[in-house]
Amino acid sequence: MKALVTLLPDPISEMVHLIWNELERDFNFRSVLVTPYPHFTYCVVEDFTEGLYEKIEATITNVDSFTVRTEYLGVFSGESPVVYIGIARIPELSHFHDTLWRRFFGPERDIHDLYGIAHWIPHITLIFGRDLNRENFCPAMERLVFRDFHREFEVNNLAILSGSLESVIEVEKIFYFPGNQHP
């Protein structure tokens, strides 16, 4: 599988790395480190998606960078909970996600997919997988809940992360929005 994501710029990327390192040190949380690139995900596509690069380039051709804001600490509940920093779903971000989604998927998949237009919650994952359990959830949340997660950052790229959660995830390619300087 390949994830279509935005890689986070500094200093928010540094903030996320510091939190991941702290949680690894103090709670032995390591699952999130399999994807060592702070990011947020738009959707996941098949490994052999035909014309992947061309579809991405066509999608970003007329996209200008825009600013988003992290707003809150959240939890996706269930058998394998996820703790995350929520990103406000501003019109520019929603429009970009909707355009990207429609480029790759149809409406029939939208109603069943957590990354679909109807269900997508933009977020930066802090803890997930088997790391989190009933014994360490409250201490981990207590560590995080009183922090201020309000930050603004520029969205200026669409990257492909490839690999698997069982092995390693790597950045396959980064596409910068037109007119943006890139490192």
mmCIF file of C-alpha atoms in Angstrom:
data_model
loop_
_atom_site.group_PDB
_atom_site.id
_atom_site.type_symbol
_atom_site.label_atom_id
_atom_site.label_comp_id
_atom_site.label_asym_id
_atom_site.label_seq_id
_atom_site.Cartn_x
_atom_site.Cartn_y
_atom_site.Cartn_z
ATOM 1 C CA MET A 1 0.000 0.000 0.000
ATOM 2 C CA LYS A 2 1.008 3.595 -0.563
ATOM 3 C CA ALA A 3 -0.167 6.488 1.573
ATOM 4 C CA LEU A 4 -0.673 9.935 0.053
ATOM 5 C CA VAL A 5 0.353 12.387 2.761
ATOM 6 C CA THR A 6 1.633 15.852 3.523
ATOM 7 C CA LEU A 7 4.996 15.809 5.275
ATOM 8 C CA LEU A 8 5.080 18.316 8.116
ATOM 9 C CA PRO A 9 7.478 21.257 8.035
ATOM 10 C CA ASP A 10 9.731 22.362 10.871
ATOM 11 C CA PRO A 11 9.086 23.322 13.646
ATOM 12 C CA ILE A 12 5.906 21.209 13.911
ATOM 13 C CA SER A 13 7.814 18.167 12.649
ATOM 14 C CA GLU A 14 10.364 18.707 15.424
ATOM 15 C CA MET A 15 7.562 18.993 18.003
ATOM 16 C CA VAL A 16 6.077 15.669 16.869
ATOM 17 C CA HIS A 17 9.502 13.969 16.942
ATOM 18 C CA LEU A 18 10.062 15.230 20.496
ATOM 19 C CA ILE A 19 6.696 13.813 21.592
ATOM 20 C CA TRP A 20 7.372 10.468 19.877
ATOM 21 C CA ASN A 21 10.799 10.267 21.539
ATOM 22 C CA GLU A 22 9.349 11.135 24.940
ATOM 23 C CA LEU A 23 6.611 8.510 24.603
ATOM 24 C CA GLU A 24 9.134 5.908 23.494
ATOM 25 C CA ARG A 25 11.449 6.720 26.398
ATOM 26 C CA ASP A 26 8.799 6.895 29.119
ATOM 27 C CA PHE A 27 6.159 4.412 27.912
ATOM 28 C CA ASN A 28 8.069 2.217 25.445
ATOM 29 C CA PHE A 29 5.699 3.248 22.612
ATOM 30 C CA ARG A 30 7.365 2.296 19.338
ATOM 31 C CA SER A 31 4.617 1.502 16.812
ATOM 32 C CA VAL A 32 4.443 5.036 15.429
ATOM 33 C CA LEU A 33 8.190 4.991 14.726
ATOM 34 C CA VAL A 34 7.711 2.537 11.844
ATOM 35 C CA THR A 35 6.685 5.666 9.918
ATOM 36 C CA PRO A 36 9.373 8.057 11.149
ATOM 37 C CA TYR A 37 8.131 11.009 9.092
ATOM 38 C CA PRO A 38 5.652 13.331 10.832
ATOM 39 C CA HIS A 39 2.747 13.680 8.414
ATOM 40 C CA PHE A 40 -0.977 13.559 7.945
ATOM 41 C CA THR A 41 -2.667 11.190 5.508
ATOM 42 C CA TYR A 42 -5.211 11.926 2.775
ATOM 43 C CA CYS A 43 -5.762 8.384 1.512
ATOM 44 C CA VAL A 44 -4.175 5.012 0.848
ATOM 45 C CA VAL A 45 -3.849 3.593 -2.679
ATOM 46 C CA GLU A 46 -2.787 0.232 -4.063
ATOM 47 C CA ASP A 47 0.915 -0.379 -4.696
ATOM 48 C CA PHE A 48 0.391 -0.648 -8.429
ATOM 49 C CA THR A 49 -2.028 2.220 -8.991
ATOM 50 C CA GLU A 50 -1.852 2.996 -12.695
ATOM 51 C CA GLY A 51 -0.569 6.486 -13.492
ATOM 52 C CA LEU A 52 -0.015 7.373 -9.831
ATOM 53 C CA TYR A 53 2.585 10.095 -10.430
ATOM 54 C CA GLU A 54 0.630 11.584 -13.325
ATOM 55 C CA LYS A 55 -2.595 11.690 -11.293
ATOM 56 C CA ILE A 56 -0.801 13.422 -8.435
ATOM 57 C CA GLU A 57 0.831 15.957 -10.756
ATOM 58 C CA ALA A 58 -2.539 16.681 -12.381
ATOM 59 C CA THR A 59 -4.124 17.142 -8.955
ATOM 60 C CA ILE A 60 -1.553 19.635 -7.648
ATOM 61 C CA THR A 61 -1.103 21.637 -10.871
ATOM 62 C CA ASN A 62 -3.321 24.510 -9.729
ATOM 63 C CA VAL A 63 -2.896 24.143 -5.968
ATOM 64 C CA ASP A 64 -1.318 26.947 -3.986
ATOM 65 C CA SER A 65 0.110 26.271 -0.569
ATOM 66 C CA PHE A 66 -2.237 27.054 2.298
ATOM 67 C CA THR A 67 -2.026 27.338 6.067
ATOM 68 C CA VAL A 68 -3.723 24.916 8.455
ATOM 69 C CA ARG A 69 -3.941 24.802 12.220
ATOM 70 C CA THR A 70 -3.676 21.979 14.702
ATOM 71 C CA GLU A 71 -6.503 22.295 17.201
ATOM 72 C CA TYR A 72 -6.808 19.509 19.758
ATOM 73 C CA LEU A 73 -5.664 16.202 21.189
ATOM 74 C CA GLY A 74 -8.007 13.421 20.083
ATOM 75 C CA VAL A 75 -8.610 9.691 20.318
ATOM 76 C CA PHE A 76 -10.010 7.265 17.766
ATOM 77 C CA SER A 77 -11.558 4.675 20.074
ATOM 78 C CA GLY A 78 -11.883 0.954 19.517
ATOM 79 C CA GLU A 79 -9.903 -2.230 19.889
ATOM 80 C CA SER A 80 -6.706 -0.452 18.775
ATOM 81 C CA PRO A 81 -7.106 3.185 19.847
ATOM 82 C CA VAL A 82 -5.157 5.986 18.196
ATOM 83 C CA VAL A 83 -4.071 9.177 19.978
ATOM 84 C CA TYR A 84 -3.579 12.089 17.627
ATOM 85 C CA ILE A 85 -3.325 15.842 17.153
ATOM 86 C CA GLY A 86 -6.365 17.000 15.190
ATOM 87 C CA ILE A 87 -6.039 19.404 12.265
ATOM 88 C CA ALA A 88 -8.852 21.876 11.588
ATOM 89 C CA ARG A 89 -10.615 20.909 8.364
ATOM 90 C CA ILE A 90 -10.565 24.335 6.731
ATOM 91 C CA PRO A 91 -12.149 24.807 3.270
ATOM 92 C CA GLU A 92 -8.805 24.741 1.400
ATOM 93 C CA LEU A 93 -7.787 21.481 3.061
ATOM 94 C CA SER A 94 -11.193 19.882 2.482
ATOM 95 C CA HIS A 95 -11.201 20.965 -1.162
ATOM 96 C CA PHE A 96 -7.715 19.533 -1.732
ATOM 97 C CA HIS A 97 -8.649 16.243 -0.048
ATOM 98 C CA ASP A 98 -11.922 16.017 -1.992
ATOM 99 C CA THR A 99 -10.133 16.650 -5.298
ATOM 100 C CA LEU A 100 -7.469 14.066 -4.509
ATOM 101 C CA TRP A 101 -10.053 11.518 -3.392
ATOM 102 C CA ARG A 102 -12.135 11.930 -6.540
ATOM 103 C CA ARG A 103 -9.019 11.566 -8.691
ATOM 104 C CA PHE A 104 -8.392 8.087 -7.243
ATOM 105 C CA PHE A 105 -11.721 6.733 -5.974
ATOM 106 C CA GLY A 106 -15.420 6.814 -6.712
ATOM 107 C CA PRO A 107 -18.377 7.605 -4.470
ATOM 108 C CA GLU A 108 -19.043 3.919 -3.780
ATOM 109 C CA ARG A 109 -15.788 3.663 -1.823
ATOM 110 C CA ASP A 110 -16.329 6.973 -0.031
ATOM 111 C CA ILE A 111 -19.080 5.707 2.245
ATOM 112 C CA HIS A 112 -16.971 2.763 3.467
ATOM 113 C CA ASP A 113 -13.526 4.318 3.827
ATOM 114 C CA LEU A 114 -12.253 6.226 6.866
ATOM 115 C CA TYR A 115 -10.233 8.405 4.490
ATOM 116 C CA GLY A 116 -13.281 9.064 2.300
ATOM 117 C CA ILE A 117 -14.734 12.537 1.900
ATOM 118 C CA ALA A 118 -17.566 11.859 4.347
ATOM 119 C CA HIS A 119 -15.415 10.449 7.163
ATOM 120 C CA TRP A 120 -11.900 11.882 6.862
ATOM 121 C CA ILE A 121 -10.493 13.502 9.999
ATOM 122 C CA PRO A 122 -7.108 15.094 9.264
ATOM 123 C CA HIS A 123 -4.718 14.243 12.076
ATOM 124 C CA ILE A 124 -1.121 13.668 13.139
ATOM 125 C CA THR A 125 -0.720 10.293 14.851
ATOM 126 C CA LEU A 126 1.091 10.252 18.190
ATOM 127 C CA ILE A 127 0.287 6.737 19.490
ATOM 128 C CA PHE A 128 -1.278 3.717 17.782
ATOM 129 C CA GLY A 129 -1.167 -0.036 17.546
ATOM 130 C CA ARG A 130 -0.521 -2.503 20.302
ATOM 131 C CA ASP A 131 1.474 0.051 22.285
ATOM 132 C CA LEU A 132 -1.663 1.490 23.844
ATOM 133 C CA ASN A 133 -3.588 -0.559 26.412
ATOM 134 C CA ARG A 134 -5.856 -0.082 29.426
ATOM 135 C CA GLU A 135 -2.905 0.205 31.807
ATOM 136 C CA ASN A 136 -0.925 2.901 29.993
ATOM 137 C CA PHE A 137 -3.700 4.885 28.283
ATOM 138 C CA CYS A 138 -4.472 7.175 31.232
ATOM 139 C CA PRO A 139 -0.830 7.923 32.137
ATOM 140 C CA ALA A 140 -0.032 8.668 28.478
ATOM 141 C CA MET A 141 -3.069 10.919 28.098
ATOM 142 C CA GLU A 142 -2.264 12.677 31.370
ATOM 143 C CA ARG A 143 1.173 13.419 29.943
ATOM 144 C CA LEU A 144 -0.295 14.969 26.792
ATOM 145 C CA VAL A 145 -3.680 16.454 27.649
ATOM 146 C CA PHE A 146 -2.477 19.663 29.309
ATOM 147 C CA ARG A 147 -0.214 20.673 26.416
ATOM 148 C CA ASP A 148 -1.068 23.381 23.941
ATOM 149 C CA PHE A 149 -1.323 21.818 20.488
ATOM 150 C CA HIS A 150 -2.427 24.976 18.665
ATOM 151 C CA ARG A 151 0.082 25.472 15.851
ATOM 152 C CA GLU A 152 -0.120 26.788 12.309
ATOM 153 C CA PHE A 153 1.831 25.351 9.418
ATOM 154 C CA GLU A 154 1.962 25.527 5.652
ATOM 155 C CA VAL A 155 0.736 22.664 3.484
ATOM 156 C CA ASN A 156 2.948 22.772 0.390
ATOM 157 C CA ASN A 157 3.545 19.147 -0.600
ATOM 158 C CA LEU A 158 1.999 15.807 -1.360
ATOM 159 C CA ALA A 159 4.252 12.837 -0.667
ATOM 160 C CA ILE A 160 3.990 9.111 -1.241
ATOM 161 C CA LEU A 161 4.918 6.890 1.693
ATOM 162 C CA SER A 162 5.396 3.269 0.689
ATOM 163 C CA GLY A 163 6.093 0.055 2.527
ATOM 164 C CA SER A 164 4.236 -1.806 5.241
ATOM 165 C CA LEU A 165 3.630 -1.354 8.949
ATOM 166 C CA GLU A 166 5.204 -4.765 9.499
ATOM 167 C CA SER A 167 8.550 -3.701 8.051
ATOM 168 C CA VAL A 168 9.546 -0.158 7.146
ATOM 169 C CA ILE A 169 7.902 2.874 5.585
ATOM 170 C CA GLU A 170 9.894 5.135 3.265
ATOM 171 C CA VAL A 171 9.279 8.350 1.371
ATOM 172 C CA GLU A 172 8.939 7.274 -2.253
ATOM 173 C CA LYS A 173 8.519 10.744 -3.748
ATOM 174 C CA ILE A 174 7.602 14.286 -2.726
ATOM 175 C CA PHE A 175 5.585 16.541 -5.019
ATOM 176 C CA TYR A 176 5.763 20.228 -4.101
ATOM 177 C CA PHE A 177 2.900 22.513 -4.999
ATOM 178 C CA PRO A 178 3.759 24.819 -7.928
ATOM 179 C CA GLY A 179 5.571 28.007 -6.979
ATOM 180 C CA ASN A 180 6.860 26.651 -3.671
ATOM 181 C CA GLN A 181 10.511 26.492 -2.825
ATOM 182 C CA HIS A 182 11.570 23.063 -1.665
ATOM 183 C CA PRO A 183 14.598 21.837 0.257
#
